[in-house]
Every structure is written in structure tokens, then in C-alpha cells.
Amino acid sequence: MSAALTDADISRALTRISHEILERNSGSTSITILGIPTRGAHLGYRLAKIIEGIEGVPVQVGTLDITLHRDDLRLRAPRALMETVIPSIGIEGRTVVLVDDVLFSGRTIRSALDALGEVGRPERVQLAVLVDRGHRELPIKADFVGKNLPTSKSQSVKVHLLEHDGRDEVLIEGENS
Amino acid sequence: MKHLLSINDLDKDFAITILDTANEMARVSEGPVKKLPTLRGKTVVNLFAEDSTRTRISFEAAAKRLSADVINFTAKGSSISKGESLKDTAQTLQALGADAVVIRHPASGAAHRLAQGRWMNGTVINAGDGTHEHPSQALLDAYTIRKHLAGGKGDLKGLRVAIVGDILHSRVARSNVLLLTKLGAEVVLVAPPTLLPHEVQAWPVKISYDFNSVLPTVDAIIMLRIQQERMSDLYFPSDREYSTLFGINSERLALTKSGSILMHPGPMNRGLEISAEVADSAQSVVVEQVANGVSIRMAILYLFIAGSQELVNG
């Protein structure tokens, strides 16, 4: 099994997404980056660090756990909650950039939009993902995409990140049927 | 794990998961919108066959914040006061489609009976049974201690907690001894010998009859209520003597470690086990315990009834 994205690919994709976020929002002063745990949170902090490097000013960054808003809670075992960290200035009137590792059905992002409503009312919400693998079940679209990976539904996309898995790579498992 | 009947049902990791989950639930309670859709469509019945204010409204608030439907069933004004058996009550709850029953009962073991009776399918949560256990109170006490003295995460290793007063009749003390020691804290019981149960020698605790010598050595003090309603015999000569030897007042408060906290499960007998000025002092976290109770009960309801199987991580 070969890597769909190597560590260098991931690093380049994140750098490009950072520039795109800055371009779209004319700088970093209006944005608040919120990563969705577990891996989206690591990516969110990485993006914030890259943007700080480019702009030279601190970036508002945090995490948003969406577990309690999932629409499949009834169907599976309860999950331990992850940490939500909202920057002290809040999200009222901000441009929130949600960050996740893989965009698939779109249900996680729907849950995240609900979870945001419980925190406050942002001016607008944008979505950045490392991998868009298709097969959307809801009308949701990413604003910033690291890599579009066409997959079949029977395959699974595994994202490994240094902070959590000891290495950076994206793998596609299973046969393309 | 389906039911929460005793602290013995929890292993250390799961107890910590409940406390961690409560941290996140507390964040919701502090936010602008105190409502989550998590338990939409679930029915929680509060079956209270014994008087309670705090625990009942706390479970009710917790269930409502998670969008569950709540049915309150109290002894007064219900068929329980007409002598209906637990079995018949349980079958009624089954017919109502209860996903969880939060039960408070004067008989020790009532929650076990309800869980093992196969009269209903729902999850049973023990909210205090006789003099046996009160697990959600112990969890909220551990949560309060951890928040103030252990940075709000991990276990309670290295902390020393005194539980003072009527240990004999106290389900709060039993559950707290089990949970706090499970989490690595050291527990000292302070009480007159008449208010200690026989089996206390087998508990993993230290025992002291001298409150003053314990005060400077502990990080948290849990004062227990003198339970007039369970006292059929004379356990101490007079209220005044009890208060002098085992009550906490301003002079005793001055002996405590700096940074230590003072807790009470409520309702307080001001002037008996705790003086009014101590109850309202800066070291007292009694009111905060109530708020923490809602977070803990949200965590319990979420972890026990939201899903379909065992807990998974990640």
C-alpha cells in the first residue's frame, strides 16, 4: 500500500491552504481557526502556526468537539468527549475556519455547525480539510482542500499525523471496486 | 456497563472518563446556550421514593440540558404512597418507555432490585438507596476536589480528604470512600465511635476521633449531615456536645491548611455540624458542588444512555 500523500505533500498542502485562507480573508485578523478533534485539531494548530509565520501576528486558534451533536449517537456506543478550547475573545462576529482531516459524508461538519451555534454566532464559517474523498450525504462543500482523493465507498482513508501517530502520511486502504 | 448502582461498578479509568466528560459538560453549562440535542427522544424518569431537593432537581436539570424528556415520580402524591410495590412501579415505567430510571429510595439495595428484577429494560441510576450508596454524589465530590486541588484532570493521588460526622448512616460516605481511594486519595474518617459502622476496620481508610489534629493535615473536608430521620437510637449525648467535638466553626476553620476546601452534600444543619459563618466562608464550596452536580449528572446520563453499547474511546 503506497501513501496517497507523503509528509512532504502534507506540509505543502498545509502551506498552500494557509495562503489561501489569508488571501480569502485579507489577512488573519478576522479569523478564528477551530480544529475538530482529534486530527483536525492538530491540523488547526499547524495552520495557525504557518499563518503566524507568514503574517507575524498571533492567530486565534482552538478546538471544537462535536461528539454531543452527532446524529448517530443512538446507533453506536457513547464516545468519550474531546476537549473544546474556544479562544477567550469568543467567536462572536469572527470568521471561523473549521479544520478537519477528511471530508467524507459531511455529517461531522453538520454537527460542527450545530456545535458552533452553542458557542456563539460567528460572522461566517469556512471549511478547510486535508483530504476530500467525496461521497457527500449532505449539501456541504469545503472552501480549502489539501487534496481531492477519489475513492470508492468500500475503501477507507487513514490520516496519520506526527502529533498523534508518530508520522505524517495519508493512506488509502482497500480495493477500488 | 448498563446500570450505575454502586461505585464498585466503575473501574478507575471509567471513573476518570466520567470526570473528564463532566469538564466538557460544565463548559456547555457556562455557555450562552445551555442545551444540547444529545438525548433527544430519550425519556428519563426520576423515581424519588424519599425526599430530596438537590439530587432530584440536579438530575432533572441535567436531563433537560441534554434534551431528554423528564418524568418526575415522587412518593408523595403517587401510587407509591398508596403502597404500590417496586415491581408494579417498574412495570409502569416500562410501559411509559423509560430509557433511564433515576431512583432514590429509603431501602438499601432498592436500585439493585430494580436493575436485576427484569421488570423493565431501562438503565437504572442509583440516586441514593437507604444507607448504602450515592454514586453520583461521590462523583461530584471527586470532581469538585479534582477541579480545586488537582488541576481538573487525572486522578487524586497525593491528596488527603477527611470525611466527618455520621458515617454509619451515610451513603455519601460509603460511595466517597470507595471512589476517592480508587482515585488514589487518602481518606480519614472523623466521627464518634457510635457513628462508625462495624465493618469500617476493613475499609481502606484511617480513623480519627480527634478532629483538631486532622484539620491541618487534609486538603479537603467533607462534612456530613446529622441524619435525624435515620437516628432511632441515641448516638451522642447532645447536639451541643456533638457540635463541640465534631462540628466545624470559625476556630476550627483557622486550623485548616491554606488552600484546602470545605464541602457538604447538603442539606446543611447550620449550627449543628457546620456553623453559619463557616458555611458561607470563602473556603466553603457547597454552592459550587450543586453546579458541579449538574455537570456530573449530564456526564452520567450521556455515558450510560446516549448510545447502544459499551463506551469506546476516540
CSV table of C-alpha atoms in Angstrom, one decimal:
chain,number,residue,atom,x,y,z
A,1,MET,CA,0.0,0.0,0.0
A,2,SER,CA,1.5,3.3,-1.1
A,3,ALA,CA,0.9,6.6,0.6
A,4,ALA,CA,-1.6,8.9,-1.2
A,5,LEU,CA,0.1,11.8,0.5
A,6,THR,CA,3.6,11.8,1.9
A,7,ASP,CA,4.9,14.0,4.7
A,8,ALA,CA,6.2,16.5,2.2
A,9,ASP,CA,2.8,16.5,0.3
A,10,ILE,CA,1.0,17.2,3.6
A,11,SER,CA,3.4,20.0,4.5
A,12,ARG,CA,3.0,21.7,1.1
A,13,ALA,CA,-0.8,21.3,1.2
A,14,LEU,CA,-1.0,23.0,4.6
A,15,THR,CA,1.2,25.9,3.4
A,16,ARG,CA,-0.9,26.4,0.3
A,17,ILE,CA,-4.1,26.3,2.4
A,18,SER,CA,-2.7,28.8,4.8
A,19,HIS,CA,-2.0,31.2,1.9
A,20,GLU,CA,-5.5,30.6,0.5
A,21,ILE,CA,-7.1,31.4,3.9
A,22,LEU,CA,-5.1,34.6,4.1
A,23,GLU,CA,-6.0,35.6,0.6
A,24,ARG,CA,-9.7,34.9,1.0
A,25,ASN,CA,-9.9,36.8,4.3
A,26,SER,CA,-7.4,39.6,3.5
A,27,GLY,CA,-5.1,38.7,6.4
A,28,SER,CA,-5.5,36.8,9.6
A,29,THR,CA,-7.1,39.5,11.9
A,30,SER,CA,-10.7,38.4,11.4
A,31,ILE,CA,-10.2,34.7,11.5
A,32,THR,CA,-10.5,32.1,14.3
A,33,ILE,CA,-9.3,28.6,13.5
A,34,LEU,CA,-11.2,25.8,15.2
A,35,GLY,CA,-9.9,22.2,14.6
A,36,ILE,CA,-12.2,19.2,15.1
A,37,PRO,CA,-10.5,16.6,17.4
A,38,THR,CA,-8.6,14.5,17.2
A,39,ARG,CA,-6.6,15.0,14.0
A,40,GLY,CA,-8.4,18.1,12.8
A,41,ALA,CA,-7.3,19.8,16.0
A,42,HIS,CA,-3.7,19.1,15.3
A,43,LEU,CA,-4.1,20.4,11.7
A,44,GLY,CA,-5.8,23.5,13.0
A,45,TYR,CA,-2.8,24.3,15.3
A,46,ARG,CA,-0.4,23.6,12.4
A,47,LEU,CA,-2.3,26.0,10.1
A,48,ALA,CA,-2.3,28.7,12.8
A,49,LYS,CA,1.5,28.3,13.2
A,50,ILE,CA,2.1,28.6,9.5
A,51,ILE,CA,-0.1,31.6,9.2
A,52,GLU,CA,1.6,33.3,12.2
A,53,GLY,CA,4.9,32.7,10.4
A,54,ILE,CA,3.6,34.4,7.3
A,55,GLU,CA,1.8,37.3,8.9
A,56,GLY,CA,4.0,37.8,12.0
A,57,VAL,CA,1.0,38.2,14.3
A,58,PRO,CA,-0.7,35.7,16.7
A,59,VAL,CA,-3.7,33.8,15.3
A,60,GLN,CA,-6.9,33.0,17.2
A,61,VAL,CA,-7.0,29.2,17.4
A,62,GLY,CA,-8.8,26.5,19.3
A,63,THR,CA,-10.7,23.2,19.1
A,64,LEU,CA,-14.3,22.2,18.8
A,65,ASP,CA,-15.6,18.8,19.9
A,66,ILE,CA,-18.7,17.8,18.0
A,67,THR,CA,-19.5,14.4,19.8
A,68,LEU,CA,-22.6,15.6,21.6
A,69,HIS,CA,-24.1,16.9,18.3
A,70,ARG,CA,-23.5,13.7,16.2
A,71,ASP,CA,-26.6,12.3,14.5
A,72,ASP,CA,-25.5,8.7,15.1
A,73,LEU,CA,-25.3,8.8,18.9
A,74,ARG,CA,-28.3,6.5,19.2
A,75,LEU,CA,-26.7,3.9,16.8
A,76,ARG,CA,-23.4,3.4,18.4
A,77,ALA,CA,-21.6,3.2,21.7
A,78,PRO,CA,-21.1,6.6,23.5
A,79,ARG,CA,-17.7,8.1,22.9
A,80,ALA,CA,-15.6,9.9,25.4
A,81,LEU,CA,-15.7,13.6,24.8
A,82,MET,CA,-12.7,15.5,23.4
A,83,GLU,CA,-11.6,18.9,24.6
A,84,THR,CA,-13.2,22.1,23.2
A,85,VAL,CA,-11.0,25.2,23.5
A,86,ILE,CA,-12.6,28.4,22.5
A,87,PRO,CA,-10.2,31.5,22.4
A,88,SER,CA,-11.0,33.9,25.2
A,89,ILE,CA,-12.4,36.6,22.8
A,90,GLY,CA,-15.0,34.1,21.6
A,91,ILE,CA,-16.3,33.7,18.1
A,92,GLU,CA,-19.0,36.4,18.0
A,93,GLY,CA,-18.6,38.3,14.7
A,94,ARG,CA,-15.4,36.3,13.7
A,95,THR,CA,-14.8,34.3,10.6
A,96,VAL,CA,-14.5,30.8,11.9
A,97,VAL,CA,-12.3,28.4,9.8
A,98,LEU,CA,-13.3,24.8,10.7
A,99,VAL,CA,-10.5,22.3,10.1
A,100,ASP,CA,-10.8,18.6,9.7
A,101,ASP,CA,-8.6,15.8,8.3
A,102,VAL,CA,-11.0,14.0,6.0
A,103,LEU,CA,-14.3,15.3,4.4
A,104,PHE,CA,-16.5,12.4,3.6
A,105,SER,CA,-20.3,12.2,4.2
A,106,GLY,CA,-20.4,15.8,5.6
A,107,ARG,CA,-22.1,14.7,8.8
A,108,THR,CA,-19.2,15.7,11.0
A,109,ILE,CA,-19.3,19.2,9.6
A,110,ARG,CA,-23.1,19.5,10.0
A,111,SER,CA,-22.5,18.5,13.7
A,112,ALA,CA,-19.8,21.1,13.9
A,113,LEU,CA,-22.1,23.8,12.6
A,114,ASP,CA,-24.6,22.9,15.3
A,115,ALA,CA,-21.8,22.8,18.0
A,116,LEU,CA,-20.7,26.3,16.9
A,117,GLY,CA,-24.3,27.6,17.5
A,118,GLU,CA,-23.9,26.6,21.1
A,119,VAL,CA,-20.7,28.7,21.4
A,120,GLY,CA,-21.8,31.9,19.7
A,121,ARG,CA,-22.7,33.4,16.4
A,122,PRO,CA,-19.8,33.9,14.0
A,123,GLU,CA,-19.9,36.3,11.1
A,124,ARG,CA,-19.2,33.5,8.7
A,125,VAL,CA,-17.9,29.9,8.7
A,126,GLN,CA,-15.4,28.4,6.3
A,127,LEU,CA,-14.1,24.9,6.0
A,128,ALA,CA,-10.6,23.6,5.4
A,129,VAL,CA,-9.8,19.9,5.0
A,130,LEU,CA,-6.7,18.0,4.3
A,131,VAL,CA,-8.4,15.3,2.2
A,132,ASP,CA,-11.8,15.5,0.3
A,133,ARG,CA,-12.7,11.9,-0.6
A,134,GLY,CA,-16.1,12.5,-2.0
A,135,HIS,CA,-19.4,10.6,-1.2
A,136,ARG,CA,-21.2,13.5,0.4
A,137,GLU,CA,-24.5,12.7,2.0
A,138,LEU,CA,-25.3,16.4,2.8
A,139,PRO,CA,-25.0,19.6,0.9
A,140,ILE,CA,-21.6,20.6,2.3
A,141,LYS,CA,-18.5,21.8,0.5
A,142,ALA,CA,-15.0,22.7,1.6
A,143,ASP,CA,-13.6,26.1,1.0
A,144,PHE,CA,-10.0,24.9,1.2
A,145,VAL,CA,-8.9,21.4,0.2
A,146,GLY,CA,-5.4,19.9,0.6
A,147,LYS,CA,-6.0,17.1,-1.9
A,148,ASN,CA,-9.1,15.6,-3.6
A,149,LEU,CA,-8.8,11.8,-3.4
A,150,PRO,CA,-11.3,9.9,-5.5
A,151,THR,CA,-12.2,6.7,-3.5
A,152,SER,CA,-14.8,4.1,-3.6
A,153,LYS,CA,-17.1,3.8,-0.6
A,154,SER,CA,-15.6,0.4,0.4
A,155,GLN,CA,-12.2,2.0,0.8
A,156,SER,CA,-11.0,3.8,3.9
A,157,VAL,CA,-8.8,6.8,4.1
A,158,LYS,CA,-6.3,6.8,7.0
A,159,VAL,CA,-4.7,10.1,8.0
A,160,HIS,CA,-1.6,9.8,10.3
A,161,LEU,CA,-0.2,12.8,11.9
A,162,LEU,CA,3.1,13.3,13.7
A,163,GLU,CA,1.4,14.6,16.9
A,164,HIS,CA,-0.9,11.6,17.2
A,165,ASP,CA,0.5,8.7,15.2
A,166,GLY,CA,4.3,9.5,15.1
A,167,ARG,CA,4.4,10.1,11.4
A,168,ASP,CA,2.7,12.2,8.6
A,169,GLU,CA,1.0,10.3,5.8
A,170,VAL,CA,-2.3,9.7,4.2
A,171,LEU,CA,-3.1,6.1,3.2
A,172,ILE,CA,-6.0,4.6,1.1
A,173,GLU,CA,-6.9,1.1,2.3
A,174,GLY,CA,-9.0,-1.5,0.5
A,175,GLU,CA,-9.6,-2.2,-3.2
A,176,ASN,CA,-11.1,0.3,-5.6
A,177,SER,CA,-14.1,-1.6,-6.7
B,1,MET,CA,-22.0,-1.3,31.7
B,2,LYS,CA,-25.6,-0.7,31.7
B,3,HIS,CA,-26.5,0.5,35.2
B,4,LEU,CA,-24.9,2.8,37.8
B,5,LEU,CA,-25.7,1.2,41.1
B,6,SER,CA,-22.5,1.4,43.1
B,7,ILE,CA,-19.1,3.0,42.8
B,8,ASN,CA,-17.9,-0.7,42.6
B,9,ASP,CA,-19.4,-0.8,39.1
B,10,LEU,CA,-16.8,1.6,37.9
B,11,ASP,CA,-13.1,0.9,37.3
B,12,LYS,CA,-10.6,3.8,37.8
B,13,ASP,CA,-10.3,4.6,34.1
B,14,PHE,CA,-14.1,4.9,33.6
B,15,ALA,CA,-14.4,7.0,36.8
B,16,ILE,CA,-11.9,9.4,35.3
B,17,THR,CA,-13.8,9.3,31.9
B,18,ILE,CA,-16.9,10.5,33.8
B,19,LEU,CA,-15.0,13.3,35.4
B,20,ASP,CA,-13.4,14.4,32.1
B,21,THR,CA,-16.8,14.2,30.4
B,22,ALA,CA,-18.2,16.4,33.2
B,23,ASN,CA,-15.5,19.0,32.4
B,24,GLU,CA,-16.8,19.4,28.9
B,25,MET,CA,-20.4,19.4,30.2
B,26,ALA,CA,-19.5,22.2,32.5
B,27,ARG,CA,-18.4,24.2,29.5
B,28,VAL,CA,-21.8,23.9,28.0
B,29,SER,CA,-23.5,25.0,31.2
B,30,GLU,CA,-21.3,28.1,31.2
B,31,GLY,CA,-22.0,28.9,27.6
B,32,PRO,CA,-24.7,31.2,26.2
B,33,VAL,CA,-26.9,28.3,25.0
B,34,LYS,CA,-27.3,25.7,27.8
B,35,LYS,CA,-28.9,23.0,25.7
B,36,LEU,CA,-27.5,20.0,23.7
B,37,PRO,CA,-29.5,17.8,21.4
B,38,THR,CA,-27.7,14.7,22.7
B,39,LEU,CA,-30.6,12.8,24.4
B,40,ARG,CA,-33.4,14.0,22.2
B,41,GLY,CA,-36.1,11.3,22.1
B,42,LYS,CA,-34.9,9.6,25.3
B,43,THR,CA,-37.1,9.5,28.4
B,44,VAL,CA,-35.6,9.8,31.9
B,45,VAL,CA,-37.8,9.0,34.9
B,46,ASN,CA,-36.9,10.5,38.3
B,47,LEU,CA,-38.4,8.0,40.7
B,48,PHE,CA,-38.0,9.5,44.1
B,49,ALA,CA,-39.5,7.5,46.9
B,50,GLU,CA,-37.7,9.6,49.5
B,51,ASP,CA,-37.4,13.4,49.9
B,52,SER,CA,-34.7,15.1,48.0
B,53,THR,CA,-34.2,18.6,46.6
B,54,ARG,CA,-30.7,18.8,45.3
B,55,THR,CA,-30.3,15.4,43.7
B,56,ARG,CA,-33.7,15.4,42.0
B,57,ILE,CA,-33.5,18.9,40.5
B,58,SER,CA,-29.9,18.3,39.6
B,59,PHE,CA,-30.8,15.1,37.6
B,60,GLU,CA,-33.8,17.0,36.2
B,61,ALA,CA,-31.7,19.9,35.0
B,62,ALA,CA,-29.0,17.6,33.6
B,63,ALA,CA,-31.6,15.5,31.6
B,64,LYS,CA,-33.2,18.7,30.3
B,65,ARG,CA,-29.9,20.3,29.2
B,66,LEU,CA,-29.3,17.1,27.1
B,67,SER,CA,-32.9,17.4,25.6
B,68,ALA,CA,-34.3,14.3,27.2
B,69,ASP,CA,-37.9,14.2,28.3
B,70,VAL,CA,-38.2,14.1,32.1
B,71,ILE,CA,-41.0,12.5,34.1
B,72,ASN,CA,-40.9,13.1,37.8
B,73,PHE,CA,-42.4,10.4,40.0
B,74,THR,CA,-42.3,11.2,43.7
B,75,ALA,CA,-43.6,9.2,46.7
B,76,LYS,CA,-45.9,11.9,47.9
B,77,GLY,CA,-49.0,12.2,45.7
B,78,SER,CA,-48.2,9.0,43.7
B,79,SER,CA,-49.2,5.4,44.0
B,80,ILE,CA,-46.0,4.6,46.0
B,81,SER,CA,-47.7,6.4,48.9
B,82,LYS,CA,-50.6,4.0,48.4
B,83,GLY,CA,-48.3,1.1,49.0
B,84,GLU,CA,-47.5,0.1,45.4
B,85,SER,CA,-44.7,-2.4,45.2
B,86,LEU,CA,-41.4,-1.6,43.4
B,87,LYS,CA,-42.3,-4.3,40.8
B,88,ASP,CA,-45.6,-2.7,39.9
B,89,THR,CA,-44.0,0.7,39.7
B,90,ALA,CA,-41.2,-0.7,37.5
B,91,GLN,CA,-43.8,-2.3,35.1
B,92,THR,CA,-45.5,1.1,34.9
B,93,LEU,CA,-42.2,2.7,34.0
B,94,GLN,CA,-41.6,0.1,31.3
B,95,ALA,CA,-45.0,0.8,29.8
B,96,LEU,CA,-44.0,4.5,29.7
B,97,GLY,CA,-40.9,3.6,27.7
B,98,ALA,CA,-38.4,4.9,30.2
B,99,ASP,CA,-34.8,4.8,28.8
B,100,ALA,CA,-33.4,5.5,32.3
B,101,VAL,CA,-34.8,5.5,35.8
B,102,VAL,CA,-33.0,7.6,38.4
B,103,ILE,CA,-34.1,6.1,41.7
B,104,ARG,CA,-33.9,7.4,45.2
B,105,HIS,CA,-35.3,5.0,47.8
B,106,PRO,CA,-35.2,4.7,51.6
B,107,ALA,CA,-34.4,0.9,51.3
B,108,SER,CA,-30.7,-0.1,50.8
B,109,GLY,CA,-30.5,-2.2,47.7
B,110,ALA,CA,-33.6,-0.8,46.0
B,111,ALA,CA,-31.7,0.2,42.9
B,112,HIS,CA,-30.2,-3.3,42.6
B,113,ARG,CA,-33.6,-4.8,43.0
B,114,LEU,CA,-34.9,-2.6,40.2
B,115,ALA,CA,-32.0,-3.3,37.9
B,116,GLN,CA,-32.0,-7.1,38.4
B,117,GLY,CA,-35.7,-7.6,38.6
B,118,ARG,CA,-36.1,-7.9,34.8
B,119,TRP,CA,-39.3,-5.9,35.1
B,120,MET,CA,-38.0,-3.2,32.8
B,121,ASN,CA,-35.4,-2.6,30.1
B,122,GLY,CA,-34.1,0.8,31.0
B,123,THR,CA,-30.9,1.9,32.6
B,124,VAL,CA,-31.0,2.2,36.4
B,125,ILE,CA,-29.1,5.0,38.1
B,126,ASN,CA,-28.9,4.9,41.8
B,127,ALA,CA,-29.5,8.4,43.3
B,128,GLY,CA,-29.2,7.2,46.9
B,129,ASP,CA,-30.5,3.9,48.4
B,130,GLY,CA,-31.0,3.8,52.1
B,131,THR,CA,-27.7,3.9,53.9
B,132,HIS,CA,-25.9,2.0,51.1
B,133,GLU,CA,-24.6,4.2,48.3
B,134,HIS,CA,-25.0,7.5,46.4
B,135,PRO,CA,-22.6,7.2,43.5
B,136,SER,CA,-23.4,10.5,41.7
B,137,GLN,CA,-22.8,12.4,44.9
B,138,ALA,CA,-19.3,10.8,45.3
B,139,LEU,CA,-18.5,11.6,41.6
B,140,LEU,CA,-19.5,15.2,42.0
B,141,ASP,CA,-17.4,15.4,45.2
B,142,ALA,CA,-14.4,13.9,43.4
B,143,TYR,CA,-15.0,16.3,40.5
B,144,THR,CA,-15.0,19.3,42.9
B,145,ILE,CA,-11.9,18.1,44.7
B,146,ARG,CA,-10.1,17.5,41.4
B,147,LYS,CA,-11.1,20.9,40.0
B,148,HIS,CA,-9.8,22.8,43.0
B,149,LEU,CA,-6.8,20.7,44.0
B,150,ALA,CA,-5.6,18.5,41.0
B,151,GLY,CA,-5.9,21.0,38.1
B,152,GLY,CA,-9.1,19.4,36.8
B,153,LYS,CA,-7.6,16.3,35.3
B,154,GLY,CA,-6.2,12.9,36.1
B,155,ASP,CA,-6.6,11.1,39.4
B,156,LEU,CA,-6.4,12.4,43.1
B,157,LYS,CA,-3.1,10.8,44.0
B,158,GLY,CA,-1.3,12.6,46.9
B,159,LEU,CA,-4.5,14.3,48.2
B,160,ARG,CA,-5.8,13.7,51.7
B,161,VAL,CA,-9.6,14.0,52.4
B,162,ALA,CA,-11.4,14.0,55.7
B,163,ILE,CA,-15.0,12.8,55.9
B,164,VAL,CA,-16.5,14.0,59.1
B,165,GLY,CA,-19.7,13.0,61.0
B,166,ASP,CA,-22.4,10.4,60.7
B,167,ILE,CA,-20.5,7.7,58.7
B,168,LEU,CA,-22.9,5.0,59.9
B,169,HIS,CA,-26.0,6.2,58.2
B,170,SER,CA,-24.2,7.9,55.3
B,171,ARG,CA,-24.5,6.5,51.8
B,172,VAL,CA,-22.5,9.6,50.7
B,173,ALA,CA,-19.6,8.5,52.9
B,174,ARG,CA,-19.7,4.9,51.6
B,175,SER,CA,-19.6,6.0,48.0
B,176,ASN,CA,-17.0,8.6,48.7
B,177,VAL,CA,-14.6,6.2,50.5
B,178,LEU,CA,-14.8,3.8,47.5
B,179,LEU,CA,-14.3,6.4,44.9
B,180,LEU,CA,-11.7,8.7,46.5
B,181,THR,CA,-9.5,5.7,47.4
B,182,LYS,CA,-10.0,4.2,43.9
B,183,LEU,CA,-8.7,7.6,42.5
B,184,GLY,CA,-5.6,7.4,44.7
B,185,ALA,CA,-6.6,9.8,47.5
B,186,GLU,CA,-6.1,9.0,51.2
B,187,VAL,CA,-9.3,9.2,53.3
B,188,VAL,CA,-9.5,9.9,57.0
B,189,LEU,CA,-12.9,9.3,58.7
B,190,VAL,CA,-13.6,11.5,61.7
B,191,ALA,CA,-16.6,10.5,63.9
B,192,PRO,CA,-17.6,9.4,67.3
B,193,PRO,CA,-17.2,5.6,67.6
B,194,THR,CA,-21.0,5.2,67.8
B,195,LEU,CA,-21.4,6.7,64.3
B,196,LEU,CA,-18.9,4.4,62.6
B,197,PRO,CA,-20.1,1.2,61.1
B,198,HIS,CA,-18.8,-2.2,62.3
B,199,GLU,CA,-17.1,-3.1,59.0
B,200,VAL,CA,-15.1,0.1,59.0
B,201,GLN,CA,-11.9,-1.7,60.0
B,202,ALA,CA,-11.9,-3.4,56.6
B,203,TRP,CA,-12.2,-0.2,54.7
B,204,PRO,CA,-9.0,1.3,53.2
B,205,VAL,CA,-9.2,4.4,55.4
B,206,LYS,CA,-7.7,5.9,58.5
B,207,ILE,CA,-9.9,6.7,61.5
B,208,SER,CA,-9.6,9.5,64.0
B,209,TYR,CA,-11.7,10.7,66.9
B,210,ASP,CA,-9.7,14.0,67.2
B,211,PHE,CA,-11.0,16.5,64.6
B,212,ASN,CA,-8.5,19.2,65.6
B,213,SER,CA,-5.4,17.0,64.9
B,214,VAL,CA,-6.8,16.0,61.5
B,215,LEU,CA,-7.6,19.6,60.3
B,216,PRO,CA,-4.1,20.8,59.4
B,217,THR,CA,-3.3,17.6,57.5
B,218,VAL,CA,-6.1,17.4,54.9
B,219,ASP,CA,-6.7,19.1,51.6
B,220,ALA,CA,-10.5,18.7,51.6
B,221,ILE,CA,-13.0,18.2,54.3
B,222,ILE,CA,-16.4,16.7,53.6
B,223,MET,CA,-18.9,17.4,56.4
B,224,LEU,CA,-21.8,15.0,56.7
B,225,ARG,CA,-25.3,15.9,57.8
B,226,ILE,CA,-26.6,14.5,61.1
B,227,GLN,CA,-29.5,12.5,59.7
B,228,GLN,CA,-32.2,13.0,62.3
B,229,GLU,CA,-34.6,10.9,60.3
B,230,ARG,CA,-32.4,7.8,60.4
B,231,MET,CA,-31.5,8.0,64.1
B,232,SER,CA,-33.6,5.7,66.0
B,233,ASP,CA,-31.2,5.5,69.0
B,234,LEU,CA,-29.1,7.9,70.9
B,235,TYR,CA,-25.7,8.0,69.2
B,236,PHE,CA,-24.4,11.0,71.1
B,237,PRO,CA,-25.3,12.7,74.4
B,238,SER,CA,-26.5,16.0,73.0
B,239,ASP,CA,-26.4,18.2,69.9
B,240,ARG,CA,-24.2,20.6,71.7
B,241,GLU,CA,-21.6,18.0,72.6
B,242,TYR,CA,-21.6,16.7,69.0
B,243,SER,CA,-21.2,20.2,67.7
B,244,THR,CA,-18.3,21.0,70.1
B,245,LEU,CA,-16.4,17.8,69.2
B,246,PHE,CA,-17.2,17.2,65.5
B,247,GLY,CA,-18.8,20.4,64.2
B,248,ILE,CA,-16.8,22.9,62.2
B,249,ASN,CA,-16.7,26.5,63.3
B,250,SER,CA,-14.5,29.5,62.7
B,251,GLU,CA,-11.9,28.4,65.3
B,252,ARG,CA,-11.6,25.0,63.6
B,253,LEU,CA,-11.5,26.6,60.2
B,254,ALA,CA,-8.5,28.6,61.3
B,255,LEU,CA,-6.6,25.3,61.8
B,256,THR,CA,-7.1,24.1,58.2
B,257,LYS,CA,-4.4,24.0,55.6
B,258,SER,CA,-4.3,27.1,53.4
B,259,GLY,CA,-5.9,26.3,50.0
B,260,SER,CA,-8.0,23.5,51.5
B,261,ILE,CA,-11.7,23.3,50.7
B,262,LEU,CA,-14.7,22.6,52.8
B,263,MET,CA,-17.6,20.5,51.3
B,264,HIS,CA,-21.1,19.4,52.4
B,265,PRO,CA,-23.5,17.3,50.4
B,266,GLY,CA,-26.5,19.3,51.8
B,267,PRO,CA,-28.9,20.0,53.2
B,268,MET,CA,-26.8,21.6,56.0
B,269,ASN,CA,-27.9,21.7,59.6
B,270,ARG,CA,-26.4,25.1,60.3
B,271,GLY,CA,-25.3,25.3,63.9
B,272,LEU,CA,-25.0,21.5,64.3
B,273,GLU,CA,-22.3,20.0,62.1
B,274,ILE,CA,-21.4,23.4,60.5
B,275,SER,CA,-21.6,26.9,61.8
B,276,ALA,CA,-23.3,29.5,59.6
B,277,GLU,CA,-20.2,31.7,59.2
B,278,VAL,CA,-18.2,28.7,58.1
B,279,ALA,CA,-20.9,27.6,55.6
B,280,ASP,CA,-20.7,31.0,54.0
B,281,SER,CA,-16.9,31.4,54.2
B,282,ALA,CA,-14.6,31.6,51.2
B,283,GLN,CA,-13.3,28.0,51.8
B,284,SER,CA,-16.8,26.6,51.5
B,285,VAL,CA,-17.6,25.2,48.0
B,286,VAL,CA,-21.1,24.0,49.0
B,287,VAL,CA,-22.9,26.0,46.4
B,288,GLU,CA,-20.4,25.1,43.7
B,289,GLN,CA,-21.0,21.4,44.5
B,290,VAL,CA,-24.6,21.9,43.3
B,291,ALA,CA,-23.5,23.3,40.0
B,292,ASN,CA,-20.9,20.6,39.6
B,293,GLY,CA,-23.6,18.1,40.4
B,294,VAL,CA,-25.5,19.1,37.2
B,295,SER,CA,-22.3,18.6,35.1
B,296,ILE,CA,-21.6,15.2,36.6
B,297,ARG,CA,-25.2,14.0,36.1
B,298,MET,CA,-25.1,15.2,32.5
B,299,ALA,CA,-21.9,13.1,32.0
B,300,ILE,CA,-23.6,10.1,33.7
B,301,LEU,CA,-26.7,10.3,31.6
B,302,TYR,CA,-24.7,10.8,28.4
B,303,LEU,CA,-22.3,7.9,29.0
B,304,PHE,CA,-25.0,5.5,30.3
B,305,ILE,CA,-27.9,6.1,28.0
B,306,ALA,CA,-26.9,8.0,24.8
B,307,GLY,CA,-25.5,5.0,22.9
B,308,SER,CA,-26.3,1.4,22.3
B,309,GLN,CA,-23.3,-0.5,23.7
B,310,GLU,CA,-20.1,-0.1,25.7
B,311,LEU,CA,-18.0,3.0,25.8
B,312,VAL,CA,-15.4,3.4,23.1
B,313,ASN,CA,-12.6,5.9,23.0
B,314,GLY,CA,-11.7,8.1,20.1
